[in-house]
Amino acid sequence: MDYPHQPDHVTLVITHRLLAGKQEEYQRWLEKVMPQAALFEGHLGVNVLRPVHGEQTWTVLIRFDSLDNLYHWINSEQRKALLTELPQLLCGPEHIEVRPGAAFWFTPPTAERQPPKKWKQFLLTLAVIFPSTNLVPWFWHQLLPAATGTLWGHFLNDACVVALVVYIWMPALTTLLKNWLAPRGSKALESNDE
């Protein structure tokens, strides 16, 4: 039997809209949540996208290596206990979504914005992948020429490219270019395929 391809990771995308003046309390709450999530099997990291331009919406991205491990965290007693502290900080319920693979990078910062056009996702991803996949092998060839063309050399290159993309380039560029990716006032009914 053929099974559908499973992504190598999944991301829980959590959106919180804060009440005015609750930023410091919310940041303290995050400082409790992030270490708790990190204790669970399969945890791959957390990114927090802070609001800009006076907005009150925070986006928290929690990555796990599998859907099962993610659900273990979502349904844990630890997370449920932490959620009891949220109503006094938010002006509405939290919004959560599970995204496979790297789709979470293109989650709009607020529910009112539509996801970026596919061509914008393509251009940004290409702008990150192309230089990384050319510069990283060049760097390791200069430092460890014996690695060039070997299996462990390919592994080293791939591991570095993935780390750069996941931990540095995509978080930085999607935050920097968020108003280009999903402009303010974009209508949710517009087609995302243009």
Coordinates of N, CA and C in Angstrom, one line a residue:
M1 N 0.8 -1.2 0.0 CA 0.0 0.0 0.0 C 0.9 1.2 0.0
D2 N 0.5 2.2 -0.8 CA 1.3 3.5 -0.9 C 0.7 4.5 0.1
Y3 N 1.6 5.0 0.9 CA 1.2 6.0 1.9 C 1.5 7.4 1.4
P4 N 0.7 8.4 1.7 CA 1.0 9.8 1.2 C 2.3 10.3 1.9
H5 N 3.0 11.1 1.2 CA 4.2 11.7 1.7 C 3.9 12.5 3.0
Q6 N 4.7 12.2 4.0 CA 4.6 12.9 5.3 C 5.6 14.0 5.3
P7 N 5.3 15.3 5.7 CA 6.3 16.3 5.8 C 7.3 16.0 6.9
D8 N 8.5 16.5 6.8 CA 9.5 16.2 7.8 C 9.3 17.0 9.1
H9 N 8.3 17.9 9.1 CA 8.0 18.6 10.4 C 6.6 19.2 10.2
V10 N 6.0 19.5 11.4 CA 4.7 20.2 11.4 C 4.9 21.4 12.3
T11 N 4.1 22.4 12.0 CA 4.1 23.6 12.8 C 2.8 24.0 13.4
L12 N 2.7 24.3 14.7 CA 1.5 24.8 15.3 C 1.7 26.3 15.2
V13 N 0.7 27.0 14.5 CA 0.7 28.4 14.3 C -0.4 29.0 15.2
I14 N 0.1 29.7 16.2 CA -0.8 30.3 17.2 C -0.9 31.8 17.1
T15 N -2.1 32.3 17.0 CA -2.3 33.8 16.9 C -3.0 34.3 18.1
H16 N -2.4 35.3 18.8 CA -3.0 35.9 19.9 C -3.2 37.4 19.7
R17 N -4.3 37.9 19.9 CA -4.6 39.4 19.9 C -4.7 39.9 21.3
L18 N -3.7 40.7 21.7 CA -3.6 41.1 23.1 C -4.5 42.3 23.4
L19 N -4.9 42.3 24.7 CA -5.6 43.5 25.2 C -4.5 44.6 25.4
A20 N -4.9 45.9 25.3 CA -4.0 47.0 25.4 C -3.3 46.9 26.8
G21 N -2.0 47.1 26.8 CA -1.2 47.2 28.0 C -0.9 45.8 28.6
K22 N -1.1 44.8 27.9 CA -0.8 43.4 28.4 C 0.5 42.8 27.8
Q23 N 1.3 43.6 27.1 CA 2.4 43.0 26.4 C 3.4 42.4 27.4
E24 N 3.7 43.1 28.5 CA 4.7 42.6 29.4 C 4.3 41.3 30.1
E25 N 3.0 41.3 30.5 CA 2.5 40.0 31.1 C 2.5 38.9 30.1
Y26 N 2.2 39.2 28.8 CA 2.2 38.2 27.8 C 3.6 37.7 27.5
Q27 N 4.6 38.5 27.5 CA 5.9 38.1 27.3 C 6.4 37.2 28.5
R28 N 5.9 37.5 29.7 CA 6.3 36.6 30.8 C 5.6 35.3 30.6
W29 N 4.3 35.3 30.1 CA 3.6 34.0 29.9 C 4.4 33.2 28.8
L30 N 4.8 33.9 27.8 CA 5.6 33.1 26.7 C 6.9 32.5 27.3
E31 N 7.5 33.2 28.2 CA 8.7 32.7 28.9 C 8.5 31.4 29.7
K32 N 7.2 31.2 30.1 CA 6.9 29.9 30.7 C 6.5 28.9 29.7
V33 N 5.8 29.3 28.7 CA 5.3 28.3 27.7 C 6.5 27.7 26.9
M34 N 7.4 28.5 26.4 CA 8.5 28.0 25.5 C 9.3 26.9 26.1
P35 N 9.8 27.0 27.4 CA 10.6 25.9 28.0 C 9.7 24.7 28.2
Q36 N 8.4 24.8 28.5 CA 7.6 23.7 28.7 C 7.5 22.9 27.3
A37 N 7.2 23.6 26.2 CA 7.1 22.9 24.9 C 8.4 22.2 24.6
A38 N 9.5 22.8 24.9 CA 10.8 22.2 24.6 C 11.1 20.9 25.3
L39 N 10.4 20.6 26.4 CA 10.6 19.4 27.1 C 9.9 18.2 26.4
F40 N 9.0 18.4 25.4 CA 8.3 17.4 24.8 C 9.0 16.8 23.6
E41 N 8.9 15.5 23.5 CA 9.5 14.7 22.4 C 9.2 15.3 21.0
G42 N 10.3 15.4 20.2 CA 10.1 15.8 18.8 C 10.0 17.3 18.7
H43 N 10.2 18.1 19.8 CA 10.2 19.6 19.7 C 11.4 20.0 18.9
L44 N 11.1 20.9 17.9 CA 12.2 21.4 17.0 C 12.5 22.9 17.1
G45 N 11.7 23.6 17.9 CA 12.0 25.0 18.1 C 10.7 25.9 18.1
V46 N 10.9 27.1 18.5 CA 9.9 28.1 18.6 C 10.3 29.4 18.0
N47 N 9.5 30.0 17.2 CA 9.7 31.4 16.7 C 8.5 32.3 17.2
V48 N 8.8 33.4 17.6 CA 7.8 34.4 18.0 C 7.9 35.6 17.1
L49 N 6.8 35.9 16.4 CA 6.7 37.0 15.5 C 6.0 38.1 16.3
R50 N 6.7 39.1 16.7 CA 6.1 40.2 17.5 C 5.5 41.2 16.6
P51 N 4.5 41.9 17.1 CA 3.8 42.9 16.3 C 4.6 44.1 16.0
V52 N 4.3 44.8 14.9 CA 5.0 46.1 14.6 C 3.9 47.1 14.3
H53 N 4.2 48.3 14.2 CA 3.3 49.4 13.8 C 2.1 49.5 14.7
G54 N 2.3 49.3 16.0 CA 1.2 49.4 17.0 C 0.2 48.3 17.0
E55 N 0.4 47.3 16.2 CA -0.6 46.2 16.2 C -0.5 45.4 17.5
Q56 N -1.5 44.6 17.8 CA -1.5 43.9 19.1 C -1.5 42.4 18.8
T57 N -1.3 41.9 17.6 CA -1.4 40.5 17.2 C 0.0 39.9 17.3
W58 N 0.2 38.8 18.1 CA 1.4 38.1 18.2 C 1.2 36.7 17.5
T59 N 2.2 36.2 16.8 CA 2.2 34.9 16.2 C 3.3 34.0 16.8
V60 N 2.9 32.8 17.3 CA 3.9 31.9 17.9 C 3.9 30.7 17.0
L61 N 5.1 30.3 16.5 CA 5.3 29.1 15.7 C 6.0 28.1 16.5
I62 N 5.4 26.9 16.8 CA 6.0 25.8 17.5 C 6.1 24.6 16.6
R63 N 7.4 24.2 16.3 CA 7.6 23.1 15.4 C 7.9 21.8 16.1
F64 N 7.3 20.7 15.5 CA 7.6 19.4 16.0 C 7.9 18.5 14.8
D65 N 8.6 17.4 15.1 CA 9.0 16.5 14.0 C 7.9 15.6 13.5
S66 N 6.7 15.5 14.2 CA 5.6 14.7 13.7 C 4.3 15.3 14.2
L67 N 3.2 14.9 13.6 CA 1.9 15.3 14.0 C 1.6 14.7 15.4
D68 N 2.0 13.4 15.6 CA 1.7 12.8 16.9 C 2.4 13.5 18.0
N69 N 3.6 13.9 17.8 CA 4.3 14.6 18.9 C 3.7 16.0 19.1
L70 N 3.3 16.6 18.1 CA 2.6 17.9 18.2 C 1.4 17.8 19.0
Y71 N 0.5 16.8 18.7 CA -0.7 16.6 19.4 C -0.5 16.2 20.8
H72 N 0.6 15.6 21.1 CA 0.9 15.2 22.5 C 1.1 16.5 23.3
W73 N 1.8 17.5 22.7 CA 2.0 18.8 23.3 C 0.6 19.6 23.5
I74 N -0.1 19.6 22.3 CA -1.4 20.4 22.3 C -2.3 19.9 23.4
N75 N -2.4 18.5 23.6 CA -3.3 17.9 24.6 C -2.7 17.7 25.9
S76 N -1.5 18.2 26.2 CA -0.9 18.0 27.5 C -1.5 18.8 28.6
E77 N -1.4 18.2 29.8 CA -1.9 18.9 31.0 C -1.1 20.2 31.2
Q78 N 0.2 20.2 30.9 CA 1.0 21.4 31.0 C 0.5 22.6 30.2
R79 N 0.2 22.3 28.9 CA -0.3 23.3 28.1 C -1.7 23.8 28.5
K80 N -2.6 22.8 28.9 CA -3.9 23.2 29.4 C -3.8 24.1 30.6
A81 N -2.9 23.9 31.5 CA -2.7 24.7 32.7 C -2.3 26.1 32.3
L82 N -1.4 26.2 31.3 CA -0.9 27.5 30.9 C -2.0 28.3 30.2
L83 N -2.9 27.6 29.5 CA -4.0 28.3 28.7 C -5.0 29.0 29.7
T84 N -5.1 28.5 30.9 CA -6.0 29.1 31.9 C -5.6 30.6 32.2
E85 N -4.4 30.9 31.9 CA -3.9 32.3 32.2 C -4.1 33.2 31.1
L86 N -4.5 32.7 29.9 CA -4.6 33.6 28.7 C -5.8 34.5 28.7
P87 N -7.1 34.1 29.1 CA -8.2 35.0 28.9 C -8.0 36.4 29.4
Q88 N -7.3 36.6 30.5 CA -7.1 37.9 31.0 C -6.1 38.7 30.2
L89 N -5.4 38.1 29.3 CA -4.5 38.8 28.4 C -5.0 39.1 27.0
L90 N -5.9 38.4 26.5 CA -6.4 38.5 25.1 C -7.7 39.1 25.0
C91 N -8.0 39.8 23.8 CA -9.3 40.4 23.6 C -10.2 39.4 22.8
G92 N -9.8 38.2 22.6 CA -10.6 37.2 21.9 C -9.9 35.8 22.1
P93 N -10.5 34.8 21.6 CA -9.9 33.4 21.7 C -8.7 33.3 20.9
E94 N -7.8 32.4 21.3 CA -6.6 32.2 20.5 C -7.0 31.5 19.2
H95 N -6.2 31.7 18.1 CA -6.5 31.0 16.9 C -5.3 30.1 16.6
I96 N -5.6 28.8 16.4 CA -4.5 27.9 16.1 C -4.7 27.1 14.8
E97 N -3.6 26.8 14.2 CA -3.6 26.1 12.9 C -2.4 25.2 12.9
V98 N -2.6 24.0 12.3 CA -1.4 23.1 12.1 C -1.0 23.2 10.6
R99 N 0.2 23.5 10.4 CA 0.7 23.6 9.0 C 1.8 22.6 8.8
P100 N 1.7 21.8 7.7 CA 2.8 20.8 7.4 C 4.0 21.5 6.7
G101 N 5.2 21.0 6.9 CA 6.4 21.4 6.2 C 6.6 22.9 6.5
A102 N 7.0 23.6 5.5 CA 7.4 25.0 5.6 C 6.3 26.0 5.3
A103 N 5.0 25.5 5.2 CA 4.0 26.5 4.8 C 3.8 27.5 5.9
F104 N 4.2 27.3 7.1 CA 3.9 28.3 8.2 C 4.6 29.6 7.9
W105 N 5.7 29.6 7.1 CA 6.4 30.9 6.9 C 5.5 31.9 6.3
F106 N 4.5 31.4 5.6 CA 3.6 32.4 4.8 C 2.2 32.5 5.4
T107 N 2.1 32.3 6.7 CA 0.9 32.6 7.4 C 0.7 34.1 7.6
P108 N -0.4 34.7 7.2 CA -0.6 36.1 7.4 C -0.5 36.5 8.9
P109 N 0.0 37.7 9.2 CA 0.1 38.1 10.6 C -1.2 38.3 11.3
T110 N -2.3 38.6 10.5 CA -3.6 38.7 11.2 C -4.6 38.0 10.3
A111 N -5.7 37.6 10.9 CA -6.8 36.9 10.2 C -7.4 37.7 9.1
E112 N -7.2 39.1 9.1 CA -7.8 39.9 8.1 C -7.0 39.9 6.8
R113 N -5.8 39.5 6.9 CA -4.9 39.5 5.7 C -5.0 38.2 5.0
Q114 N -5.0 38.2 3.7 CA -4.9 36.9 2.9 C -3.5 36.4 2.9
P115 N -3.3 35.1 2.7 CA -2.0 34.6 2.5 C -1.3 35.2 1.3
P116 N 0.0 35.2 1.2 CA 0.7 35.8 0.1 C 0.4 35.1 -1.2
K117 N 0.5 35.8 -2.3 CA 0.3 35.2 -3.6 C 1.4 34.1 -3.8
K118 N 1.1 33.1 -4.6 CA 2.0 32.0 -4.8 C 3.3 32.5 -5.4
W119 N 3.3 33.4 -6.3 CA 4.5 33.9 -6.9 C 5.4 34.6 -5.9
K120 N 4.8 35.3 -4.9 CA 5.6 35.9 -3.9 C 6.3 34.9 -3.0
Q121 N 5.6 33.8 -2.7 CA 6.1 32.7 -1.9 C 7.3 32.1 -2.7
F122 N 7.1 31.9 -4.0 CA 8.1 31.3 -4.9 C 9.4 32.2 -4.9
L123 N 9.2 33.5 -5.1 CA 10.3 34.4 -5.2 C 11.1 34.5 -3.9
L124 N 10.4 34.6 -2.8 CA 11.1 34.7 -1.5 C 11.9 33.4 -1.2
T125 N 11.2 32.3 -1.4 CA 11.8 31.0 -1.2 C 13.1 30.8 -2.1
L126 N 12.9 31.1 -3.3 CA 14.1 31.1 -4.3 C 15.2 32.0 -3.8
A127 N 14.8 33.2 -3.4 CA 15.9 34.2 -3.0 C 16.6 33.7 -1.7
V128 N 16.0 32.8 -1.0 CA 16.7 32.2 0.2 C 17.5 31.0 -0.1
I129 N 16.9 30.1 -0.9 CA 17.5 28.8 -1.2 C 18.7 28.9 -2.2
F130 N 18.5 29.7 -3.2 CA 19.6 29.8 -4.3 C 20.9 30.3 -3.7
P131 N 21.0 31.4 -3.0 CA 22.3 31.7 -2.5 C 22.8 30.8 -1.4
S132 N 21.9 30.2 -0.6 CA 22.4 29.3 0.5 C 23.0 28.1 -0.1
T133 N 22.3 27.5 -1.2 CA 22.8 26.2 -1.7 C 24.1 26.5 -2.6
N134 N 24.4 27.7 -2.9 CA 25.6 28.0 -3.6 C 26.8 28.4 -2.7
L135 N 26.5 29.2 -1.7 CA 27.5 29.7 -0.8 C 27.9 28.7 0.2
V136 N 27.0 27.9 0.8 CA 27.4 26.9 1.8 C 28.4 25.9 1.3
P137 N 28.1 25.2 0.1 CA 29.2 24.3 -0.4 C 30.5 25.0 -0.7
W138 N 30.5 26.2 -1.2 CA 31.7 26.9 -1.4 C 32.5 27.2 -0.1
F139 N 31.7 27.6 0.9 CA 32.4 27.8 2.2 C 33.0 26.5 2.8
W140 N 32.3 25.4 2.7 CA 32.9 24.1 3.3 C 34.0 23.6 2.4
H141 N 33.9 23.9 1.1 CA 35.0 23.5 0.2 C 36.3 24.2 0.6
Q142 N 36.2 25.5 0.9 CA 37.3 26.3 1.3 C 37.9 25.8 2.7
L143 N 37.0 25.4 3.6 CA 37.4 25.1 4.9 C 37.8 23.6 5.0
L144 N 37.0 22.7 4.3 CA 37.3 21.3 4.4 C 37.2 20.7 3.0
P145 N 38.3 20.9 2.2 CA 38.2 20.5 0.8 C 38.0 18.9 0.6
A146 N 38.4 18.2 1.6 CA 38.3 16.7 1.6 C 36.8 16.3 1.6
A147 N 35.9 17.2 2.1 CA 34.5 16.9 2.2 C 33.8 17.0 0.8
T148 N 34.4 17.7 -0.1 CA 33.7 17.9 -1.4 C 33.4 16.6 -2.1
G149 N 32.2 16.4 -2.5 CA 31.8 15.2 -3.3 C 31.5 14.0 -2.4
T150 N 31.7 14.1 -1.1 CA 31.5 12.9 -0.3 C 30.1 12.9 0.3
L151 N 29.7 11.8 0.8 CA 28.3 11.7 1.4 C 28.3 12.6 2.7
W152 N 29.3 12.5 3.5 CA 29.3 13.4 4.7 C 29.4 14.8 4.4
G153 N 30.0 15.2 3.3 CA 30.1 16.5 2.8 C 28.8 17.1 2.4
H154 N 28.0 16.2 1.6 CA 26.6 16.6 1.2 C 25.8 16.8 2.5
F155 N 25.9 15.9 3.4 CA 25.1 16.0 4.7 C 25.4 17.3 5.4
L156 N 26.7 17.7 5.5 CA 27.1 18.9 6.1 C 26.5 20.1 5.4
N157 N 26.6 20.1 4.1 CA 26.0 21.2 3.3 C 24.5 21.3 3.5
D158 N 23.8 20.2 3.4 CA 22.4 20.2 3.6 C 21.9 20.7 5.0
A159 N 22.6 20.2 6.0 CA 22.3 20.5 7.4 C 22.5 22.0 7.6
C160 N 23.6 22.6 7.0 CA 23.8 24.0 7.2 C 22.8 24.9 6.4
V161 N 22.4 24.4 5.2 CA 21.4 25.2 4.4 C 20.1 25.2 5.2
V162 N 19.7 24.0 5.6 CA 18.4 23.9 6.4 C 18.4 24.8 7.6
A163 N 19.5 24.7 8.4 CA 19.6 25.5 9.6 C 19.5 27.0 9.3
L164 N 20.3 27.5 8.2 CA 20.2 28.9 7.8 C 18.8 29.3 7.4
V165 N 18.2 28.5 6.6 CA 16.8 28.8 6.1 C 15.8 28.9 7.3
V166 N 15.8 27.9 8.1 CA 14.8 27.7 9.2 C 15.0 28.7 10.3
Y167 N 16.3 28.9 10.7 CA 16.5 29.7 11.9 C 16.9 31.1 11.7
I168 N 17.4 31.5 10.5 CA 17.9 32.8 10.2 C 17.1 33.5 9.1
W169 N 17.3 33.0 7.8 CA 16.8 33.7 6.7 C 15.2 33.9 6.6
M170 N 14.5 32.8 6.8 CA 13.1 32.9 6.6 C 12.4 33.7 7.8
P171 N 12.8 33.4 9.0 CA 12.2 34.3 10.1 C 12.5 35.8 9.8
A172 N 13.7 36.1 9.5 CA 14.1 37.5 9.3 C 13.4 38.1 8.1
L173 N 13.4 37.4 6.9 CA 12.8 38.0 5.7 C 11.3 38.0 5.7
T174 N 10.7 37.0 6.3 CA 9.2 37.1 6.3 C 8.7 38.2 7.2
T175 N 9.5 38.5 8.3 CA 9.1 39.6 9.2 C 9.4 40.9 8.5
L176 N 10.6 41.0 7.9 CA 11.0 42.3 7.2 C 10.0 42.6 6.0
L177 N 9.6 41.6 5.3 CA 8.8 41.8 4.1 C 7.3 41.5 4.2
K178 N 6.9 41.4 5.5 CA 5.5 41.0 5.7 C 4.5 41.9 5.0
N179 N 4.7 43.2 4.9 CA 3.8 44.1 4.3 C 3.8 43.9 2.8
W180 N 4.9 43.4 2.2 CA 4.9 43.1 0.8 C 4.2 41.7 0.5
L181 N 4.5 40.7 1.4 CA 3.9 39.4 1.3 C 2.4 39.5 1.4
A182 N 1.9 40.1 2.5 CA 0.4 40.2 2.7 C 0.1 41.7 3.1
P183 N -0.1 42.5 2.0 CA -0.4 43.9 2.3 C -1.6 44.2 3.1
R184 N -1.5 45.3 3.9 CA -2.7 45.7 4.7 C -3.8 46.0 3.8
G185 N -5.0 45.6 4.3 CA -6.2 45.8 3.5 C -6.4 44.9 2.3
S186 N -5.6 43.8 2.2 CA -5.8 42.9 1.1 C -7.1 42.1 1.4
K187 N -7.9 41.8 0.4 CA -9.2 41.2 0.7 C -9.1 39.7 0.7
A188 N -9.7 39.1 1.7 CA -9.6 37.6 1.9 C -10.2 36.9 0.7
L189 N -11.1 37.6 -0.1 CA -11.8 36.9 -1.2 C -11.0 36.9 -2.5
E190 N -9.9 37.6 -2.5 CA -9.1 37.6 -3.7 C -8.4 36.3 -3.9
S191 N -8.2 35.9 -5.1 CA -7.5 34.6 -5.4 C -6.1 34.7 -4.9
N192 N -5.6 33.6 -4.4 CA -4.2 33.5 -3.9 C -3.3 33.0 -5.0
D193 N -3.8 32.7 -6.2 CA -3.0 32.0 -7.2 C -2.6 33.0 -8.3
E194 N -2.9 34.3 -8.1 CA -2.6 35.3 -9.1 C -1.1 35.5 -9.1

